[in-house]
CSV table of C-alpha atoms in Angstrom, one decimal:
chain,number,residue,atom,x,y,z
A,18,UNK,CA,35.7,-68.0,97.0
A,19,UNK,CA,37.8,-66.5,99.5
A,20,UNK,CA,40.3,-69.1,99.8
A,21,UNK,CA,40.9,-69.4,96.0
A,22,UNK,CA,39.0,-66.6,94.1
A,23,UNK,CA,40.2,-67.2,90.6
A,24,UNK,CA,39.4,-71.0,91.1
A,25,UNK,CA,36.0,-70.6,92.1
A,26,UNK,CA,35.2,-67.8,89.1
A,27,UNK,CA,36.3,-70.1,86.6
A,28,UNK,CA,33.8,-73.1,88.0
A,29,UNK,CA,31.2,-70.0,88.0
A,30,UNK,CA,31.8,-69.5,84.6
A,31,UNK,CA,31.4,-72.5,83.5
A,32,UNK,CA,27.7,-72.9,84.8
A,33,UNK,CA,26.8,-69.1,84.7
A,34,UNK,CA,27.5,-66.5,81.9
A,35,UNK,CA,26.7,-63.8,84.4
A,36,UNK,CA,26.5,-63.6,88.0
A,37,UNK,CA,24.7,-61.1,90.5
A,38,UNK,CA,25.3,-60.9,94.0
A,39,UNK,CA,23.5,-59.5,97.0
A,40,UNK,CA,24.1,-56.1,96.4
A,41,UNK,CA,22.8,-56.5,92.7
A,42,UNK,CA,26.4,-56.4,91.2
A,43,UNK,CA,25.9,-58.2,87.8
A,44,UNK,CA,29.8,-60.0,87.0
A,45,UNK,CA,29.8,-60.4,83.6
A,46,UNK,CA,31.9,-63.7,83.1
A,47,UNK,CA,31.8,-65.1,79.1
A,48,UNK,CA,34.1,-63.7,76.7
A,49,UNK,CA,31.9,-61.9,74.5
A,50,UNK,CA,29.9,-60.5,77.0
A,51,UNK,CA,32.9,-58.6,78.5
A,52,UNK,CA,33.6,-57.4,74.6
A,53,UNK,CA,30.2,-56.1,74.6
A,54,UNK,CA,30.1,-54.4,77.8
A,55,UNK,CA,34.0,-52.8,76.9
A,56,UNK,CA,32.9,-51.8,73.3
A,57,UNK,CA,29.6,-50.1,74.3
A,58,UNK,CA,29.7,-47.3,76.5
A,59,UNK,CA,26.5,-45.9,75.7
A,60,UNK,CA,24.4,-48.7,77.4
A,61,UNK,CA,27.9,-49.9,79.7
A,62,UNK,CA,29.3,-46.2,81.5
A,63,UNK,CA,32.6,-45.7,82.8
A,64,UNK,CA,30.8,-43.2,84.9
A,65,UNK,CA,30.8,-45.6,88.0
A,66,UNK,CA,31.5,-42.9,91.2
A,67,UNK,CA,30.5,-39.3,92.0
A,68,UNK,CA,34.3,-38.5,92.3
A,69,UNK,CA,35.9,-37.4,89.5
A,70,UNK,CA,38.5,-40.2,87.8
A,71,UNK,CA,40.3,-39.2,84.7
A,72,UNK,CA,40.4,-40.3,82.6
A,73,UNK,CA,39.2,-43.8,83.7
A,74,UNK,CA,35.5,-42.6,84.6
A,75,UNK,CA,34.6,-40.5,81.6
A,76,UNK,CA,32.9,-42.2,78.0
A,77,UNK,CA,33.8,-40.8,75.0
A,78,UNK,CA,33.5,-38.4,73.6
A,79,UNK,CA,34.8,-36.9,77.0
A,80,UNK,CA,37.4,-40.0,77.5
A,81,UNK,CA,38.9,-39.6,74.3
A,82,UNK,CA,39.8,-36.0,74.4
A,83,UNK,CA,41.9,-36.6,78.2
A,84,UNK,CA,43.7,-39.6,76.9
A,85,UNK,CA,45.2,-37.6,73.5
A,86,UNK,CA,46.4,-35.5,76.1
A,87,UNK,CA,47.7,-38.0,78.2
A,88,UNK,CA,48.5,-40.5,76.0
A,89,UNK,CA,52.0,-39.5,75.2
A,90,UNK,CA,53.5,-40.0,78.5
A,91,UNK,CA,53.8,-43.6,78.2
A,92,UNK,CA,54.8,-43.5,74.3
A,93,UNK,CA,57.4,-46.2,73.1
A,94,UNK,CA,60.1,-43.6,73.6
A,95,UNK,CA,59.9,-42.6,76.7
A,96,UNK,CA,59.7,-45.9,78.3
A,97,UNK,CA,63.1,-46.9,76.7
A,98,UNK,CA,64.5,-43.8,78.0
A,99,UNK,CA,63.7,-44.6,81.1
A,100,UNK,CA,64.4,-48.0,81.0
A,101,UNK,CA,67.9,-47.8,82.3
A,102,UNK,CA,66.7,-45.7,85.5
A,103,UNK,CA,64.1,-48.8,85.9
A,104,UNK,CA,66.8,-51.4,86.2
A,105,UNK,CA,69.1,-49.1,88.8
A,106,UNK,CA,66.1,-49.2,91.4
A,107,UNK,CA,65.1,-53.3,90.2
A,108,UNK,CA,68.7,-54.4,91.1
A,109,UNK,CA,68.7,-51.8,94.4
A,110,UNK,CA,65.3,-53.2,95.2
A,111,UNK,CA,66.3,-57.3,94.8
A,112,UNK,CA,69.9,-56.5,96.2
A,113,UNK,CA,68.1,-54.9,99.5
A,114,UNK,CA,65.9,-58.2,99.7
A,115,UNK,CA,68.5,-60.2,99.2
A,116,UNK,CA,69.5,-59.0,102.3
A,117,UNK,CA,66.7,-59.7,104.8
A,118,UNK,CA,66.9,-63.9,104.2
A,119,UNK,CA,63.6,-64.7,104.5
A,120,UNK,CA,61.4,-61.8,102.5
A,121,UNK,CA,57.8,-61.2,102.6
A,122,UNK,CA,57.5,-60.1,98.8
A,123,UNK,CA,54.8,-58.2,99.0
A,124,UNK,CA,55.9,-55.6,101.5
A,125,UNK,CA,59.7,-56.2,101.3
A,126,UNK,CA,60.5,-56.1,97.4
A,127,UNK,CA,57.4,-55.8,95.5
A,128,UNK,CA,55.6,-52.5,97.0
A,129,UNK,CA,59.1,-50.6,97.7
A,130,UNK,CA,59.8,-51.5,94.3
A,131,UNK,CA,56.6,-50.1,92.5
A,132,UNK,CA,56.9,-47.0,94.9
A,133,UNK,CA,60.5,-46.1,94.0
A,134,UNK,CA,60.1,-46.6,90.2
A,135,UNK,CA,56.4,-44.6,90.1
A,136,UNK,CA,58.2,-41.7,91.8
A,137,UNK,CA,61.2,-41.5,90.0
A,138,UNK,CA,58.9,-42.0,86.9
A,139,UNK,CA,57.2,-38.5,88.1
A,140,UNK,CA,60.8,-36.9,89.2
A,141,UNK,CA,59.8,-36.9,92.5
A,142,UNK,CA,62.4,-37.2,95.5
A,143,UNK,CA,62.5,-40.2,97.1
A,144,UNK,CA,62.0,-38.6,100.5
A,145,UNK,CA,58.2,-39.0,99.0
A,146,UNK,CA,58.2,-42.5,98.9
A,147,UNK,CA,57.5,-43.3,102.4
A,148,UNK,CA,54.7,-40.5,102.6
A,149,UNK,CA,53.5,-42.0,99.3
A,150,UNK,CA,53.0,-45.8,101.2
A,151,UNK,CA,51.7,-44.9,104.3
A,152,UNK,CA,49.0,-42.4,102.4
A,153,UNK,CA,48.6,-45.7,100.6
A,154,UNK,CA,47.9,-48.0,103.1
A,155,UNK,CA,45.1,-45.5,104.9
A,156,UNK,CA,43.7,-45.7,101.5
A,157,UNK,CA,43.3,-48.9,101.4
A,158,UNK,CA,41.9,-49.4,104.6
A,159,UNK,CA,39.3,-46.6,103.9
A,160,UNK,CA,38.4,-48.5,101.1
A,161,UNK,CA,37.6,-51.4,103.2
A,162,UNK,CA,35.7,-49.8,105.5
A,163,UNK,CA,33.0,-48.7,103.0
A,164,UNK,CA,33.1,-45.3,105.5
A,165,UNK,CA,32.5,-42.6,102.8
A,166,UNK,CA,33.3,-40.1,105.3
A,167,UNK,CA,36.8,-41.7,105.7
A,168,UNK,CA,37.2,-42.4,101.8
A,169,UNK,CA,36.7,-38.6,101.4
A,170,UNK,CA,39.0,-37.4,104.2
A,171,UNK,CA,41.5,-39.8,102.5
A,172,UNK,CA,41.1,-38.5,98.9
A,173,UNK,CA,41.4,-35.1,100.5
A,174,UNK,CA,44.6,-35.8,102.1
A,175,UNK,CA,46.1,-36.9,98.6
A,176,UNK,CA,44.7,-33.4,96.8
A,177,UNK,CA,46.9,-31.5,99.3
A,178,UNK,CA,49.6,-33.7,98.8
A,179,UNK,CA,49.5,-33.3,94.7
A,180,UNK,CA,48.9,-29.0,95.5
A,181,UNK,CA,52.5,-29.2,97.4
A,182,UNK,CA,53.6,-30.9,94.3
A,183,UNK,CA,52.6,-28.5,91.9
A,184,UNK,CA,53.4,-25.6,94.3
A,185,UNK,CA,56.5,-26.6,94.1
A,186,UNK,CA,56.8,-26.7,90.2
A,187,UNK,CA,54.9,-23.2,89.7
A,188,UNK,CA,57.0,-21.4,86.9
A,189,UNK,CA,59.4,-24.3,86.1
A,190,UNK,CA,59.6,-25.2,82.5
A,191,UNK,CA,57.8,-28.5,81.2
A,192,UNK,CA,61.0,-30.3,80.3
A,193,UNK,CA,61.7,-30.6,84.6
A,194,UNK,CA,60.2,-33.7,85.0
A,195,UNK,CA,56.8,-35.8,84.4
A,196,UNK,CA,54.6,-34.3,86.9
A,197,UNK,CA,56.0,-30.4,85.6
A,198,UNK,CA,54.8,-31.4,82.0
A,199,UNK,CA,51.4,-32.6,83.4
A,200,UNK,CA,50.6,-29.4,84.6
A,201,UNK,CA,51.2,-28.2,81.2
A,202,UNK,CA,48.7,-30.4,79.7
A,203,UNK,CA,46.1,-28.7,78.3
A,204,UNK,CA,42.2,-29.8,77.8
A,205,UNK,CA,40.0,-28.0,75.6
A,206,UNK,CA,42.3,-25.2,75.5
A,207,UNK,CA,42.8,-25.1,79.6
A,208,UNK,CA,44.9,-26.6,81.8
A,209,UNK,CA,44.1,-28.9,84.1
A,210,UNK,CA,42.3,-28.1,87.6
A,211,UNK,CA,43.6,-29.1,90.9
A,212,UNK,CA,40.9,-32.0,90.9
A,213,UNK,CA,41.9,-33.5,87.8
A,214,UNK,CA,45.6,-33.4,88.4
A,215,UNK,CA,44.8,-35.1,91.6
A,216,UNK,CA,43.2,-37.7,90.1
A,217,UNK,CA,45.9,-38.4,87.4
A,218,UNK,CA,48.6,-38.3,89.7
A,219,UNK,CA,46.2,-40.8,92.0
A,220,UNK,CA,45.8,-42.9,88.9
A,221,UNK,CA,49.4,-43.1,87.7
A,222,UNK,CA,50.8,-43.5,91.8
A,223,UNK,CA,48.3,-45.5,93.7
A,224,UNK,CA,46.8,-47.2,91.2
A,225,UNK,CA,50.1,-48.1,89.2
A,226,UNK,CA,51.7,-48.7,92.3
A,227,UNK,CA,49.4,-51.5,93.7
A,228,UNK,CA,49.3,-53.3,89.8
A,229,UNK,CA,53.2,-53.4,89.8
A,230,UNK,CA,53.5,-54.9,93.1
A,231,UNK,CA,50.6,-57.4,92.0
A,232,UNK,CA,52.4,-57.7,88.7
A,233,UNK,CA,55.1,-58.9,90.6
A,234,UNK,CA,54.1,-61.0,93.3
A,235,UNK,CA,52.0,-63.1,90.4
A,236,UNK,CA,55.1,-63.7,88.5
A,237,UNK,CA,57.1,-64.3,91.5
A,238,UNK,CA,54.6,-66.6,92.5
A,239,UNK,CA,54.3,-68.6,88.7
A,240,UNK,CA,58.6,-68.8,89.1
A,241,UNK,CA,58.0,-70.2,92.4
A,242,UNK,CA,55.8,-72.9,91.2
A,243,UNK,CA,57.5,-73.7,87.9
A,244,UNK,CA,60.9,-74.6,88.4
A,245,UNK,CA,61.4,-75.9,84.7
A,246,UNK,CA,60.1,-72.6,83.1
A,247,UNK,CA,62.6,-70.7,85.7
A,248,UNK,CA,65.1,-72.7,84.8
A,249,UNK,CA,64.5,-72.2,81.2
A,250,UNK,CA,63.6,-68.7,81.0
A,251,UNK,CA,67.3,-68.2,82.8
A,252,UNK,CA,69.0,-70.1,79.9
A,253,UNK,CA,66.5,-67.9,77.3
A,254,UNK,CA,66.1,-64.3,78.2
A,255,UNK,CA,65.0,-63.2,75.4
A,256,UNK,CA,61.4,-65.0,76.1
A,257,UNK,CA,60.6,-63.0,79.5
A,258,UNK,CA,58.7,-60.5,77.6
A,259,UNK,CA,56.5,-63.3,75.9
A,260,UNK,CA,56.3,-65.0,79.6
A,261,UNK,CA,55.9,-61.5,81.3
A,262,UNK,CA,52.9,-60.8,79.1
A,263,UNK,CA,51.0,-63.8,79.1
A,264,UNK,CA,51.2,-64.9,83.0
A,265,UNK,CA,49.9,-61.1,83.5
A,266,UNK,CA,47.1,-61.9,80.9
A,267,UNK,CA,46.0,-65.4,82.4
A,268,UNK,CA,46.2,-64.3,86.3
A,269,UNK,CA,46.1,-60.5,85.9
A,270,UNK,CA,46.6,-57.6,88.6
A,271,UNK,CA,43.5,-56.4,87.6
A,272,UNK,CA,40.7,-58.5,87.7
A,273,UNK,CA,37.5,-56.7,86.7
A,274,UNK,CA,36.3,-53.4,85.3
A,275,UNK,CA,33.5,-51.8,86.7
A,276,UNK,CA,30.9,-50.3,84.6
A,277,UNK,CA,27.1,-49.0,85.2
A,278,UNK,CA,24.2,-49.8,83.1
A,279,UNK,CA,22.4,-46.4,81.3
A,280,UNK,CA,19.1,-48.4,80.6
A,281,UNK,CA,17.5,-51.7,80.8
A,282,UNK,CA,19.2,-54.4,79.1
A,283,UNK,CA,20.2,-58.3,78.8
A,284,UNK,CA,23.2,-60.0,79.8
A,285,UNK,CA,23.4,-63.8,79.6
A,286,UNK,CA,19.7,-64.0,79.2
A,287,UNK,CA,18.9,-62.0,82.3
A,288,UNK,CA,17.6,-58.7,82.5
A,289,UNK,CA,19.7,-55.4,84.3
A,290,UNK,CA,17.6,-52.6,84.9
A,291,UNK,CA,18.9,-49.0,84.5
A,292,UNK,CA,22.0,-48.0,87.0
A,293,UNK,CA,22.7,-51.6,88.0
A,294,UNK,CA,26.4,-51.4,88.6
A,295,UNK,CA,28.6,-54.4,86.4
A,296,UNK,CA,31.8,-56.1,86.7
A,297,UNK,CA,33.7,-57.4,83.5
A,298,UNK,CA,35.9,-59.7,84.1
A,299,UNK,CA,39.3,-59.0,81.8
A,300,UNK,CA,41.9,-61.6,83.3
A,301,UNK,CA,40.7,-64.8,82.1
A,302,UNK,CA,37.1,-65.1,80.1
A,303,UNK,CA,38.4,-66.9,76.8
A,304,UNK,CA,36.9,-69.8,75.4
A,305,UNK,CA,40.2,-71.4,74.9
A,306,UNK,CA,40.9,-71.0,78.6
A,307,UNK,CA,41.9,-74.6,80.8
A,308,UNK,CA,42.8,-76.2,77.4
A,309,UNK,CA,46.7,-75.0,77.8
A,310,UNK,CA,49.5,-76.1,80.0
A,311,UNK,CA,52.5,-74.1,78.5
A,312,UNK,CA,52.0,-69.8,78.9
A,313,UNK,CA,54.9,-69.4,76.5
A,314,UNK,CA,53.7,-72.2,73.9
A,315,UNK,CA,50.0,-70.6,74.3
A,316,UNK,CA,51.5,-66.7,73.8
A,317,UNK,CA,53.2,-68.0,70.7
A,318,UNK,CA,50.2,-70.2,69.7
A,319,UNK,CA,47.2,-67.8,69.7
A,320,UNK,CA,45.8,-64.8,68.2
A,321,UNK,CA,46.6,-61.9,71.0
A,322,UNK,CA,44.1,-59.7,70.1
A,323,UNK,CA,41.1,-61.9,70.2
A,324,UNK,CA,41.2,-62.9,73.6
A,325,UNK,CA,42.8,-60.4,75.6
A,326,UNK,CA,39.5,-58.6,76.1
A,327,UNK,CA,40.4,-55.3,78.2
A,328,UNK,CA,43.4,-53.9,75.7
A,329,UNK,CA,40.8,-53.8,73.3
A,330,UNK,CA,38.0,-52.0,74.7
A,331,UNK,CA,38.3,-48.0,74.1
A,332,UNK,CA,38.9,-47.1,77.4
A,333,UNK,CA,42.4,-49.4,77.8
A,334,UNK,CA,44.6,-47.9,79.7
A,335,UNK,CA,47.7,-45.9,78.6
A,336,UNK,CA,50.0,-47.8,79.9
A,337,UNK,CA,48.6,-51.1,79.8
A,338,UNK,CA,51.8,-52.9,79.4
A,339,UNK,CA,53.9,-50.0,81.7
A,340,UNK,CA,53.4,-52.7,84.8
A,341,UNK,CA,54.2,-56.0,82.9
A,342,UNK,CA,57.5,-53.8,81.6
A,343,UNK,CA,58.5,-52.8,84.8
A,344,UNK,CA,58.0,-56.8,85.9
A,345,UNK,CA,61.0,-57.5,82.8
A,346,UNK,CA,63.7,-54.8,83.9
């Protein structure tokens, strides 16, 4: 598993719709298992942590209301305005690896990248940038620990960075930037709180930072070890978007959504009691998966919608596609 994780989950699948480990964890596996999970929230919650996650850990009714409101920022629009802004920092970011020789993508082009265009996506200066990475990493290894102590001391650390941010903005007019508008957003008639800013602004920086540099380092890696496909998607441009898209849906950054059963119930012919925790897997559970050899002939070849289970279930994110768009400029 550890050596080749997406190897071994596809052999599990094949022999076992859904699998529990020793925690109890039930990884739901077949393809329309994960639809039902994602499509009911009333027996599958969101509502996986104590800490508050917007909108990601809310069901609807509750969910629906924050994304309205936050829907917007990632509207057609305003990603083509910023498109131009995108490609500055991506030819910076590749001219500055170019650079070092030998590159370690992952630290040298694919994080600075992801960290450069999520602040400048916010308006924020990119003195930030470093603070932004190092808070990052601590995070990260907080998150490995399992120390809750340390995950909370971390997460409290990142509310006082997001309180200097909107210190800062106090009185300026929506139209300054991203992270000014946000803190115009209303819910329910209010504004949002301190918290919920924090966790928006953790959402859309550490979380969108670490799927872009994925994002990246799986394409990166798919070039790297399919020369003809480079070669061709050189001489034809105009299909990286088809590419982008379906690499990202076969090996995605994101592997599984977590959910939390709400009462007893049966997955793959075995029963889950009442708060057993779930994992959905959203990369690769199709029943058509292993039959293709060609990711452009297969995005041009089947029915999106029916197998790409995660942009489907209610609670997709915004900007679903904002890191596979960032992969093409």
């Amino acid at each position: 598993m550890q050596a080749d994780p997406r190897a071994a989950v596809d052999a599990l699948r094949e022999r076992c719709p859904v699998a529990f480990d020793r925690s109890g964890t039930a990884t739901v596996l077949r393809h329309a298992d994960v639809l039902r999970v994602l499509h009911d929230p009333a027996t599958f919650s969101s509502a996986v942590s104590a800490h508050p996650a917007v909108p990601n850990g809310y069901d609807p009714p509750r969910h629906t209301a924050y994304r309205r409101a936050l829907d917007p920022f990632f509207a057609p629009q305003r990603i083509r305005h910023f498109g131009p802004q995108c490609r500055r920092l991506a030819v910076r970011t590749v001219q500055e690896a170019l650079t070092l020789g030998d590159v370690d993508v992952g630290r040298e082009l694919a994080l600075p990248f992801a960290a450069r265009v999520q602040s400048a996506f916010l308006g924020w200066p990119e003195l930030i940038q470093d603070e932004l990475l190092d808070w990052l990493q601590r995070s990260h290894a907080a998150t490995r620990s399992g120390d809750r102590q340390q995950t909370a001391a971390v997460a409290r650390e990142f509310e006082a960075f997001v309180e200097r941010v909107r210190d800062a903005r106090t009185g300026a007019p929506p139209t300054q930037d991203i992270s000014t508008e946000l803190m115009h957003v209303q819910i329910d008639g209010r504004p949002l709180d301190l918290r919920e800013l924090s966790s928006v602004l953790r959402n859309w920086t550490v979380g969108e930072i670490g799927t872009i540099a994925a994002s990246v380092g799986i394409l990166l890696h798919w070039l790297a070890t399919e020369p003809d496909w480079q070669q061709r998607l050189r001489d034809e441009p105009t299909l990286l978007p088809a590419a982008i898209d379906e690499v990202l849906r076969r090996d995605g950054p994101l592997p599984a959504n977590r959910r939390v059963t709400t009462r007893a119930v049966e997955l793959g012919g075995r029963p889950c009691p009442p708060a057993r925790a779930c994992r959905s897997t959203g990369s690769r559970p199709t029943a058509t998966r292993g039959r293709w050899r060609s990711p452009i002939a297969c995005a041009w070849t089947v029915t999106r919608p029916s197998i790409c289970c995660m942009a489907r279930a209610s609670t997709c994110a915004p900007g679903r596609r904002w890191p596979g768009w960032n992969c093409a400029c």
